[in-house]
Short mmCIF file of C-alpha atoms and ligand atoms in Angstrom, two decimals:
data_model
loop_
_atom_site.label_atom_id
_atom_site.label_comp_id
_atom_site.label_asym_id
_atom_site.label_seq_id
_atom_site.Cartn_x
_atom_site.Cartn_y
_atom_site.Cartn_z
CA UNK H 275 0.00 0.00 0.00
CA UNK H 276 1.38 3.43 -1.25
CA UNK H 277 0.09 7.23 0.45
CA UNK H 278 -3.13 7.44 -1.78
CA UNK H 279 -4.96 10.52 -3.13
CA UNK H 280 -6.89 10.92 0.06
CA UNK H 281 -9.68 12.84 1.80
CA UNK H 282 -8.63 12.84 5.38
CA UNK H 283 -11.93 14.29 6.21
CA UNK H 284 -13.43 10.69 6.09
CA UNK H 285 -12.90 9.95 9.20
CA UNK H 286 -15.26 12.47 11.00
CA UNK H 287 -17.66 11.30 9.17
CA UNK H 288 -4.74 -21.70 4.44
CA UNK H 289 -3.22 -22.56 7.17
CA UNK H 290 -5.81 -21.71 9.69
CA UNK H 291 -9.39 -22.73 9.29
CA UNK H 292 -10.21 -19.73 9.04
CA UNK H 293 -8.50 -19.87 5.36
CA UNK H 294 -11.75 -21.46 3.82
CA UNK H 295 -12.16 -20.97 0.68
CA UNK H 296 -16.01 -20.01 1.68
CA UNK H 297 -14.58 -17.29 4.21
CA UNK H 298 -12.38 -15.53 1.78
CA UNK H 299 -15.04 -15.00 -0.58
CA UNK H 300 -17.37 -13.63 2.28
CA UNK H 301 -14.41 -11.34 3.11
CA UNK H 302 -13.60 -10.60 -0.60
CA UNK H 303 -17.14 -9.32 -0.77
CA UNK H 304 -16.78 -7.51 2.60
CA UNK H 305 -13.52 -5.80 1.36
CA UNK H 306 -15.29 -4.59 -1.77
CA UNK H 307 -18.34 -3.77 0.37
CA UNK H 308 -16.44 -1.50 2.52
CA UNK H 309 -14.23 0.21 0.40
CA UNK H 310 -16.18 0.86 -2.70
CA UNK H 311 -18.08 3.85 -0.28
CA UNK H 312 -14.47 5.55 -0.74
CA UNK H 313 -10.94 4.66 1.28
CA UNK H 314 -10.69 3.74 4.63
CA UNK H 315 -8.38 5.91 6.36
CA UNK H 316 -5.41 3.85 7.28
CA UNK H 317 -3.16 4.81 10.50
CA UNK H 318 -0.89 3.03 13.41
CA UNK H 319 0.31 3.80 16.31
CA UNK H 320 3.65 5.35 17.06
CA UNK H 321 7.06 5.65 19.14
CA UNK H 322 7.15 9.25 18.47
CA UNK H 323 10.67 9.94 20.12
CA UNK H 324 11.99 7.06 17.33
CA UNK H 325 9.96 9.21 14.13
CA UNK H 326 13.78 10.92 14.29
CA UNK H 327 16.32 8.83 15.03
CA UNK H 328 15.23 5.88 12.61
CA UNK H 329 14.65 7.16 9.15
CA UNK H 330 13.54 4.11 8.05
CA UNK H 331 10.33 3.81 10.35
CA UNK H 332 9.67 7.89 9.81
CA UNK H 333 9.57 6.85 6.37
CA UNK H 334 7.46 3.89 6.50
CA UNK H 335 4.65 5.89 8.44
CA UNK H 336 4.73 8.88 5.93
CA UNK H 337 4.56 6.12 2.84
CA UNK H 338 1.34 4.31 5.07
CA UNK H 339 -0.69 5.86 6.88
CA UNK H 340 -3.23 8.53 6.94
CA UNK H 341 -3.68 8.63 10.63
CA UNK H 342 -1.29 8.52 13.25
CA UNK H 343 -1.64 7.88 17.29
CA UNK H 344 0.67 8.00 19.95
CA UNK H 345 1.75 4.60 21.73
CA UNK H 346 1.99 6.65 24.35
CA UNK H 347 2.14 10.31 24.90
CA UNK H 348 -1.53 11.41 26.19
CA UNK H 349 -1.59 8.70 28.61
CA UNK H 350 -1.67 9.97 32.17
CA UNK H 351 1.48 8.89 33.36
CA UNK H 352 3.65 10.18 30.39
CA UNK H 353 1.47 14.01 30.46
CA UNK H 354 0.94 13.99 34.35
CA UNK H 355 4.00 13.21 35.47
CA UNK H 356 2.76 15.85 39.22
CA UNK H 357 -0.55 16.81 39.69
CA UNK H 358 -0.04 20.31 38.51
CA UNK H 359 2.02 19.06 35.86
CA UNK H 360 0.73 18.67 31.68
CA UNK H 361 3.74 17.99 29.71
CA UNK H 362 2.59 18.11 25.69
CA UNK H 363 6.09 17.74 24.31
CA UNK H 364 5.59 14.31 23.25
CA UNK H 365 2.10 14.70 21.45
CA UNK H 366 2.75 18.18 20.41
CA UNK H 367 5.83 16.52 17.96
CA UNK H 368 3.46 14.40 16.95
CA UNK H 369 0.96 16.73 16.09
CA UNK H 370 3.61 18.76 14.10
CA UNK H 371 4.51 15.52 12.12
CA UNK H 372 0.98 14.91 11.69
CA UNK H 373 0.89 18.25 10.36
CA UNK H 374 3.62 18.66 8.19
CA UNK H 375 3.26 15.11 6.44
CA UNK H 376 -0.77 15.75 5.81
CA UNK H 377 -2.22 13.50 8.50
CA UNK H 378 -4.40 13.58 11.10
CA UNK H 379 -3.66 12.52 14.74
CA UNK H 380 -5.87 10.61 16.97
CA UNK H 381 -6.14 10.93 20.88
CA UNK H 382 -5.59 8.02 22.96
CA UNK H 383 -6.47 8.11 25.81
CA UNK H 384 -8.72 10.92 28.67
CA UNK H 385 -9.63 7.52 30.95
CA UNK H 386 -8.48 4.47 31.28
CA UNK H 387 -7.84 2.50 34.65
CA UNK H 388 -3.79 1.76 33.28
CA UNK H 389 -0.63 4.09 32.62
CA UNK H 390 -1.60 6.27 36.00
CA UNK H 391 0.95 7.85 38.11
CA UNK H 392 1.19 7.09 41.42
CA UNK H 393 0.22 10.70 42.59
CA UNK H 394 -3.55 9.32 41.56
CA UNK H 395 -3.84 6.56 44.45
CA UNK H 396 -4.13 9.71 46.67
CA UNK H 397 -7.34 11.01 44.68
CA UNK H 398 -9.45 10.72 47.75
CA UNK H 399 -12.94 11.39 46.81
CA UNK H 400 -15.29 11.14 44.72
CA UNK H 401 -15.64 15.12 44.36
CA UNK H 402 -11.94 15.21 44.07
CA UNK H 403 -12.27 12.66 41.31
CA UNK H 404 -14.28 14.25 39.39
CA UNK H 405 -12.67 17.49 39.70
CA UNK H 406 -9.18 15.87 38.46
CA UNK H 407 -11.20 14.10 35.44
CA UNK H 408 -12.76 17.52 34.54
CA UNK H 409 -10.09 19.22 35.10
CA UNK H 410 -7.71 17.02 32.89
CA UNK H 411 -9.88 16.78 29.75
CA UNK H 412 -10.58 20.23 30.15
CA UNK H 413 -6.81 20.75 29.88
CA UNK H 414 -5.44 17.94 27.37
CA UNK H 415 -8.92 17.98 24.83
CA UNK H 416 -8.55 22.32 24.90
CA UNK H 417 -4.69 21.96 24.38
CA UNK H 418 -5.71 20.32 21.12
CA UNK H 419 -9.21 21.85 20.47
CA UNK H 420 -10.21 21.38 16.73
CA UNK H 421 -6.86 19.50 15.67
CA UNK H 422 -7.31 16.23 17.33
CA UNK H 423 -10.71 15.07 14.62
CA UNK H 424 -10.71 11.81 17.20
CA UNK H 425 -10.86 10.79 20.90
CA UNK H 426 -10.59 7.08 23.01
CA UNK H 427 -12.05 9.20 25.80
CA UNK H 428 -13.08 6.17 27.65
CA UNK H 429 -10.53 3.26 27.38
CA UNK H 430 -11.15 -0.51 28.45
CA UNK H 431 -14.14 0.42 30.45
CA UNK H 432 -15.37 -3.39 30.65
CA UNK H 433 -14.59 -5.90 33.23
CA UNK H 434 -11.99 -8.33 31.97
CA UNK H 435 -15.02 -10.97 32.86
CA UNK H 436 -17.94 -9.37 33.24
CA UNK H 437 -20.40 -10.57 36.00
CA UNK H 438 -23.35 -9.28 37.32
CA UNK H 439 -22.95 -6.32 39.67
CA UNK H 440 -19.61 -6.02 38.32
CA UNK H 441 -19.81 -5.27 35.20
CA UNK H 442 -17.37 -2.19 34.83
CA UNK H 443 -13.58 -2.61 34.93
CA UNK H 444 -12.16 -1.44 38.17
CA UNK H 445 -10.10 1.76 38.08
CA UNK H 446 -9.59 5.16 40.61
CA UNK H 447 -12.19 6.49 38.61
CA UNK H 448 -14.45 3.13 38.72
CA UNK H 449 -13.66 2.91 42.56
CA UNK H 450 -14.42 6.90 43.50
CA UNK H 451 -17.26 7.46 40.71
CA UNK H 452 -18.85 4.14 39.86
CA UNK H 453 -19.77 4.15 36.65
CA UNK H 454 -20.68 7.71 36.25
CA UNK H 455 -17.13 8.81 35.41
CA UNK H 456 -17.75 7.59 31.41
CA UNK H 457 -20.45 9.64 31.39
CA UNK H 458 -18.39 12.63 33.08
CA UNK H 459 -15.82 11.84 30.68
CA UNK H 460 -17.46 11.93 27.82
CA UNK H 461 -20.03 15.25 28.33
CA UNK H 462 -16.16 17.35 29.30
CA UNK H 463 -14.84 16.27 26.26
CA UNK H 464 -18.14 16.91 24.04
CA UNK H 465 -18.11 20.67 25.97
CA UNK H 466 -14.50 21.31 24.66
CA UNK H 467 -14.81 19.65 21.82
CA UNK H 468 -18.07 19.63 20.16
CA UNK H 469 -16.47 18.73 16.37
CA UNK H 470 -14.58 15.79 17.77
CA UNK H 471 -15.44 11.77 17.31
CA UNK H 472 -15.73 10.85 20.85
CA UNK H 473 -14.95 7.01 21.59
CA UNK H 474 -15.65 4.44 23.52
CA UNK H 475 -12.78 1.73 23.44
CA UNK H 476 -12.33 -1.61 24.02
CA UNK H 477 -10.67 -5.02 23.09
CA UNK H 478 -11.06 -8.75 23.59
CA UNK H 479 -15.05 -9.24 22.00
CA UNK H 480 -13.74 -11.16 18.89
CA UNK H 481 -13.36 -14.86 19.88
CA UNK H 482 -16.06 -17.24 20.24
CA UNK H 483 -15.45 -18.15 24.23
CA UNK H 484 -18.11 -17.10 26.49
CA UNK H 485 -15.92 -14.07 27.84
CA UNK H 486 -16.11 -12.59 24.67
CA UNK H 487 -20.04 -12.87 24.48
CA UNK H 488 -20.19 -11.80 27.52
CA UNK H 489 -17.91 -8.51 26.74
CA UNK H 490 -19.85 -7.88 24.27
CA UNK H 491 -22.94 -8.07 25.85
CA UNK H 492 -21.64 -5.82 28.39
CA UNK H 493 -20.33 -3.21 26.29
CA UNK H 494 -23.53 -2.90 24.32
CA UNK H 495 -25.28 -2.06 27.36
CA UNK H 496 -22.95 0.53 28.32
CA UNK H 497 -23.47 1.66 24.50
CA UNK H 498 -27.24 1.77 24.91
CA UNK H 499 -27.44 2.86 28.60
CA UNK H 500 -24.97 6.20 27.67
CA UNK H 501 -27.54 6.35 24.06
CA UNK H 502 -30.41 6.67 26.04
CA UNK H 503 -29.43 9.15 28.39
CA UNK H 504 -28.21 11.14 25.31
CA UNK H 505 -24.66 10.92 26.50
CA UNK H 506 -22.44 12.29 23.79
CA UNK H 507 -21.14 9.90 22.29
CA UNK H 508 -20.33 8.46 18.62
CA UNK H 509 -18.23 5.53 18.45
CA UNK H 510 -17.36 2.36 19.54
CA UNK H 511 -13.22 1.39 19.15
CA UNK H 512 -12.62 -2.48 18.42
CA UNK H 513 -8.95 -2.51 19.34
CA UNK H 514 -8.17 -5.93 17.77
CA UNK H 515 -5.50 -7.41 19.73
CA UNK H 516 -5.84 -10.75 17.97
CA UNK H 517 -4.97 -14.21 19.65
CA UNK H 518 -3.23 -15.55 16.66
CA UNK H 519 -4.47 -19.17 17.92
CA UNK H 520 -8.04 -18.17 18.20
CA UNK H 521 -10.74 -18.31 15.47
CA UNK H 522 -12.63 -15.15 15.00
CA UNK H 523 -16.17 -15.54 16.00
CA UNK H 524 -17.53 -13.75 12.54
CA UNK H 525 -21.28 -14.15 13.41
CA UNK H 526 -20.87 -12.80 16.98
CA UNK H 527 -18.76 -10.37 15.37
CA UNK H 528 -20.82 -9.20 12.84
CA UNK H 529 -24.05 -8.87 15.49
CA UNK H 530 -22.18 -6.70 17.68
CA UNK H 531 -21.46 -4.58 14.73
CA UNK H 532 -24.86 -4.28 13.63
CA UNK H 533 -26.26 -3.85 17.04
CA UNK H 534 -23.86 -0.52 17.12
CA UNK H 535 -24.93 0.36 13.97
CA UNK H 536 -29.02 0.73 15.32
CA UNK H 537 -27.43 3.00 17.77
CA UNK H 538 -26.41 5.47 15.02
CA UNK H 539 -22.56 4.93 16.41
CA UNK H 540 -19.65 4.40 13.85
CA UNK H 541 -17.06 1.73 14.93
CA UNK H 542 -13.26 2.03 13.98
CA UNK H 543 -10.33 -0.83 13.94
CA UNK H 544 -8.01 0.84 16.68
CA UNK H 545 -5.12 -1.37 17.44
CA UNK H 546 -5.13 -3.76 15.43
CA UNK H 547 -2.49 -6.76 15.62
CA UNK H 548 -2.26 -10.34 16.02
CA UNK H 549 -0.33 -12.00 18.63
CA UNK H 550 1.69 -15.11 17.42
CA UNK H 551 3.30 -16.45 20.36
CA UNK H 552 1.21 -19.77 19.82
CA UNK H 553 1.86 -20.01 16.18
CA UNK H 554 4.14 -21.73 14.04
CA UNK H 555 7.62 -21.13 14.01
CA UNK H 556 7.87 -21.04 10.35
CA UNK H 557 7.98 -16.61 8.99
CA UNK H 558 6.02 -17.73 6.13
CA UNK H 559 3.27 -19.63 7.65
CA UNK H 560 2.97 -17.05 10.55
CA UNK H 561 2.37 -14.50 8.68
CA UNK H 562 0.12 -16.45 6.95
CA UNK H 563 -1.90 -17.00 9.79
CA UNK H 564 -1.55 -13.51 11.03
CA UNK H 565 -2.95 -12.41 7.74
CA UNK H 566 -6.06 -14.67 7.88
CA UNK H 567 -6.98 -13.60 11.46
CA UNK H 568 -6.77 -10.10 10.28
CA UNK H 569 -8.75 -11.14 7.39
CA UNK H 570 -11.61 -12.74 9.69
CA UNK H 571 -11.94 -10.33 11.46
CA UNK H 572 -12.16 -7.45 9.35
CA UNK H 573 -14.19 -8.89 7.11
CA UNK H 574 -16.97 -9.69 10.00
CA UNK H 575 -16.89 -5.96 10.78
CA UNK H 576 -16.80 -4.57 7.64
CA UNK H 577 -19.82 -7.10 6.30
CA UNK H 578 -21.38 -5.06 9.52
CA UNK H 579 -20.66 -1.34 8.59
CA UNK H 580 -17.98 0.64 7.02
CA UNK H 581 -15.52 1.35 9.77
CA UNK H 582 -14.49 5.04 9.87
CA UNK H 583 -10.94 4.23 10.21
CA UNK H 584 -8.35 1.34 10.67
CA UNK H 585 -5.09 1.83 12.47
CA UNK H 586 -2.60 -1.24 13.64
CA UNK H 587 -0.86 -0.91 17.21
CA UNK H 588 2.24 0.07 15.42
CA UNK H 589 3.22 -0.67 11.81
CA UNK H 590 7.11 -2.52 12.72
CA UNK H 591 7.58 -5.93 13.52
CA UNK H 592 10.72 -3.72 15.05
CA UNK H 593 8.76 -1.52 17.40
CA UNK H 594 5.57 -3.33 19.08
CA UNK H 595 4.39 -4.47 22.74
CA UNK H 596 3.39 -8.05 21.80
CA UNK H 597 6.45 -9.27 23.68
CA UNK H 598 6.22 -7.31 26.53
CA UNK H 599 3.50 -10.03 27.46
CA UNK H 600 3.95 -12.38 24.82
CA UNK H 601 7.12 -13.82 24.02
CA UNK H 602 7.38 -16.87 21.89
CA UNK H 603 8.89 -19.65 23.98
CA UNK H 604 11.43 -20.69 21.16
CA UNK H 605 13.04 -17.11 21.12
CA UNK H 606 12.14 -16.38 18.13
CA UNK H 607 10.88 -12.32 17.56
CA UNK H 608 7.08 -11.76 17.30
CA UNK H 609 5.90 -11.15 14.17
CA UNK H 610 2.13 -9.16 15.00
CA UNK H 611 2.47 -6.07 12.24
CA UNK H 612 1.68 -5.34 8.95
CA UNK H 613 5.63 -4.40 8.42
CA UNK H 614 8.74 -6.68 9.16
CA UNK H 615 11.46 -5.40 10.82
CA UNK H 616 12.95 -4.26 7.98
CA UNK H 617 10.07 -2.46 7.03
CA UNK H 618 8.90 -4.59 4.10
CA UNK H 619 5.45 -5.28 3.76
CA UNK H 620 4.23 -8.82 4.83
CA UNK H 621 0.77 -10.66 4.00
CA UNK H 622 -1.08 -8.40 6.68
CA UNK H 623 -0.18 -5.19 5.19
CA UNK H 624 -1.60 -6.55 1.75
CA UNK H 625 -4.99 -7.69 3.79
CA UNK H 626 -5.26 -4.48 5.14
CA UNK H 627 -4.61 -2.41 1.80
CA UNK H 628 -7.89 -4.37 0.67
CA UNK H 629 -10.23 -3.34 3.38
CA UNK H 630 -9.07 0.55 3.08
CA UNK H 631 -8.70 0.92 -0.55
CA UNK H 632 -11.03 2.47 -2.34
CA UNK H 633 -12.73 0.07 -5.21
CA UNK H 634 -10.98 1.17 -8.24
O1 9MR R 756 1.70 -0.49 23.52
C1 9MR R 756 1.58 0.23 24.74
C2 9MR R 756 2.80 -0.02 25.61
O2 9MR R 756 3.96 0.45 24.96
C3 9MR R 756 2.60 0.64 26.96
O3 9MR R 756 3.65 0.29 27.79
C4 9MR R 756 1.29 0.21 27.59
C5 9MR R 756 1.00 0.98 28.86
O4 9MR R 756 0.90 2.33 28.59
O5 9MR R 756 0.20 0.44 26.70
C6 9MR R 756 0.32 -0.23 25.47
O6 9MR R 756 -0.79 0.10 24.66
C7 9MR R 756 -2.05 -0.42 25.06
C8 9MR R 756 -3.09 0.61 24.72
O7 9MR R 756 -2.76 1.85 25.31
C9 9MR R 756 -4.47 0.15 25.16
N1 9MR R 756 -4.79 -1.15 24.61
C10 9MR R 756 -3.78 -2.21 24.78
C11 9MR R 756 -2.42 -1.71 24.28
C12 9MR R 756 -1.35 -2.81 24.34
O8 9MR R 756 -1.14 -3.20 25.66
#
C-alpha cells in the first residue's frame, strides 16, 4: 500500500481454518463492500521519540498511513508526570509531524484504569475525582481543540469478565465514581470539543469463548445505557488485539457490529495486531496465519458497517508491545504487524490495503 490521493476528512464522518475458501469470498465481498463507499483511512500507532532517530520507520509511516496515534504520549502517566504538571512535548511533535506530512492525529487516551501515576492513588474522593477528570480533559482535549478530529475518551471500560454487579472494569475512577465517570468523561470532552469523534474503546469481543459474548454483551449495554441518556457519544473502538491461535467468531462479530450500527454509532479498527506467540515457528506460515486472522476479522466488521478508520498498534515488527506479554517460547521475535522489521510489507499489510482501498 502506497500514500493514496486521500480525503482525510473521512474519518469524522490456508493454514488456519479460518483460510476457507467459503470465508475468503465472504471477506472478498466484505472488502469490496467497505471500500467501494471511498478509502478507509489507514493509520498506526507510534514511538514518536523514534519518528527521528530511525529514518527508516519515519519513512514507512509517511509512505502508510493517513492517521497517526501516539503509543503513548496522552496517557496519564507520560502528560501527568505531578498533579499540577501537563507535559505536551511528546504529542505536540506528533501533532507537528501529523501536520507537516498531511495527517491527522488521533487521541488516545482521557480515561483508562492503566498508565496512571502514582500521585492518583491519593485522589481521595469522589468530588476530588471528578474534579481531576474535569479538570484534565478540560486541559489535554482544549490543548488540542479542533486539531485532534478523534478521541478514546473512555478506554477498556469493561470488566476483563464481566459478571453481574460487576460489570465495569475497576479503576480510581471506577472505585471513586462508579460508573458515572464515562459519562463525566465523555459530556467534558463533548463541551471542549463539540467537532470531535468521541470514543468508547475496548478489546477482547472477537473470539467465540463465552468471555467474549459476555464482553460484548456488556459493552452494548454501556453503548445503549450512555444512548439513552443522550450521553455524547459516537463511536465504539474495536482494538483488535488478535490471539493468533483463536478463530474469529464472525457471526458474533458481525451482530455486535450491527447492534452498534441501530445506535447510530460508527465503529473504527483501533489497534489492530495479532499475537503469534502460539503459532508456528515457520515466517512464512505465521504470517500467513496472522494475515487470515486479520482477514476474519475485518471482514466480519466490515460485512457489519464501514468502519471510519483502521489503524494497527504500530506498523514494525521492530517496534511493538506483543512481547512485553507475549514472548514466543522458542526465542524467536514476534511477528504481530503489517511491516517486518525491515520495514517490508508482509501478507497483513496486503490484507489491510484491501479493506481501506477504495474500489478502483
Ligand atoms: O503499547 C503500549 C505499551 O507500549 C505501553 O507500555 C502500555 C502501557 O501504557 O500500553 C500499550 O498500549 C495499550 C493501549 O494503550 C491500550 N490497549 C492495549 C495496548 C497494548 O497493551
Amino acid at each position: 500500500m502506497r500514500r493514496r490521493d486521500f480525503v482525510l476528512g473521512a474519518l469524522g464522518a490456508g493454514l488456519a481454518s479460518s483460510g476457507a475458501l467459503d470465508t475468503l469470498v465472504g471477506n472478498d465481498r466484505a472488502a469490496k463492500a467497505a471500500s467501494a463507499r471511498g478509502a478507509i483511512p489507514y493509520g498506526a500507532a507510534v514511538r514518536t521519540d523514534l519518528l527521528d532517530p530511525e529514518l527508516d520507520y519515519k519513512a514507512a509511516i509517511i509512505d502508510h498511513c493517513q492517521l497517526v496515534v501516539g503509543e503513548g504520549g496522552l496517557k496519564w502517566i507520560d502528560l501527568r508526570p505531578g498533579q499540577d504538571q501537563f507535559v505536551f512535548d511528546q504529542p505536540d511533535r506528533l501533532m507537528d509531524f501529523a501536520d507537516r506530512n498531511g495527517m491527522q492525529m488521533r487521541g488516545h487516551t482521557l480515561a483508562w484504569y492503566g498508565a496512571m501515576p502514582d500521585w492518583t492513588k491519593t485522589i481521595a474522593s469522589s468530588a476530588e475525582a471528578e474534579r481531576e477528570l474535569v479538570h484534565h480533559i478540560t486541559t489535554v482535549v482544549g490543548h488540542y481543540q479542533g486539531r485532534i478530529p478523534s478521541w478514546d475518551v473512555v478506554n477498556e471500560a469493561i470488566a476483563e469478565r464481566p459478571e453481574k454487579g460487576s460489570v465495569i472494569r475497576d479503576s480510581i475512577w471506577q472505585e471513586r465514581l462508579g460508573k458515572r465517570y464515562i459519562e463525566i468523561a465523555l459530556r467534558t470532552a463533548a463541551d471542549i470539543d463539540p467537532s470531535a469523534q468521541l470514543v468508547v474503546n475496548d478489546y477482547n469481543i472477537e473470539n467465540p469463548t463465552a468471555q467474549c459474548r459476555d464482553r460484548r454483551t456488556a459493552l452494548l449495554n454501556l453503548l445503549r445505557d450512555l444512548k439513552d441518556r443522550d450521553v455524547p457519544l459516537h463511536a465504539v473502538g474495536i482494538q483488535g488485539h488478535l490471539p493468533g491461535d483463536m478463530e474469529i467468531d464472525r457471526e458474533g462479530l458481525s451482530a455486535f457490529v450491527e447492534e452498534v450500527k441501530k445506535m447510530q454509532l460508527d465503529v473504527l479498527v483501533t489497534e489492530l495486531d495479532v499475537i503469534d506467540d502460539k503459532l508456528p515457528a515457520r515466517e512464512y506460515d505465521r504470517d500467513q496465519i496472522v494475515a487470515a486472522r486479520a482477514r476474519d476479522f475485518l471482514g466480519a466488521i466490515c460485512e457489519a458497517a464501514r468502519p471510519s478508520a483502521i489503524l494497527t498498534w504500530g506498523i514494525t515488527d521492530r517496534y511493538t508491545w506483543v512481547p512485553m506479554w507475549f514472548k514466543r517460547e522458542d526465542g524467536k521475535p514476534n511477528r504481530p504487524l503489517p511491516l517486518d522489521a525491515e520495514c517490508r510489507p508482509k501478507a497483513l499489510m496486503k490484507v489491510i490495503d484491501k479493506f481501506t482501498r477504495a474500489a478502483e
